């Protein structure tokens, strides 16, 4: 599912809600209890950065294996996308 959060603390609260609240358990899911969880994190920018008056986005892949000490790996083959039309606020 897709979940929208406006504060970092909301994510912590959501993480503590039992998964069965969002995803009813199937009988054959009992072996998936310790499954690794994956997340996509993105933030909407109200006044976006522009290149040549065009919006763009960057796709970067990172793997965080530890928070203490912080250990992050960045995949070198990310990519950029550009719109074909000029951006307007109206």
PDB file of C-alpha atoms in Angstrom, residues 1-2 9 11-12 14 21 23 25 36 44 46 50 57 59-60 64 68 72 74 78 81 84-85 87-88:
ATOM      1  CA  UNK A   1       0.000   0.000   0.000  1.00  0.00           C
ATOM      2  CA  UNK A   2       0.921   3.652  -0.211  1.00  0.00           C
ATOM      3  CA  UNK A   9       7.234  10.968  14.098  1.00  0.00           C
ATOM      4  CA  UNK A  11       6.396   7.038  10.576  1.00  0.00           C
ATOM      5  CA  UNK A  12       7.434   5.777  14.014  1.00  0.00           C
ATOM      6  CA  UNK A  14       2.809   3.786  11.904  1.00  0.00           C
ATOM      7  CA  UNK A  21      -4.399  -3.872  10.637  1.00  0.00           C
ATOM      8  CA  UNK A  23      -2.727  -6.448   5.635  1.00  0.00           C
ATOM      9  CA  UNK A  25      -3.090 -12.404   7.299  1.00  0.00           C
ATOM     10  CA  UNK A  36      12.890  -8.009   5.149  1.00  0.00           C
ATOM     11  CA  UNK A  44       7.080  16.494  -2.813  1.00  0.00           C
ATOM     12  CA  UNK A  46       6.310  22.778  -3.747  1.00  0.00           C
ATOM     13  CA  UNK A  50      14.424  23.651 -12.446  1.00  0.00           C
ATOM     14  CA  UNK A  57      13.914  14.054 -10.963  1.00  0.00           C
ATOM     15  CA  UNK A  59      16.586   8.250  -9.057  1.00  0.00           C
ATOM     16  CA  UNK A  60      19.272   7.222  -6.602  1.00  0.00           C
ATOM     17  CA  UNK A  64      21.436   1.436   4.648  1.00  0.00           C
ATOM     18  CA  UNK A  68      24.876   2.888  14.514  1.00  0.00           C
ATOM     19  CA  UNK A  72      25.302   3.518   3.594  1.00  0.00           C
ATOM     20  CA  UNK A  74      25.141   4.148  -2.997  1.00  0.00           C
ATOM     21  CA  UNK A  78      21.092   6.006 -10.906  1.00  0.00           C
ATOM     22  CA  UNK A  81      14.492  12.279 -16.021  1.00  0.00           C
ATOM     23  CA  UNK A  84       9.635  17.889 -22.242  1.00  0.00           C
ATOM     24  CA  UNK A  85       7.638  21.044 -21.373  1.00  0.00           C
ATOM     25  CA  UNK A  87       7.223  24.358 -15.775  1.00  0.00           C
ATOM     26  CA  UNK A  88       4.540  26.850 -14.749  1.00  0.00           C
TER      27      UNK A  88
END
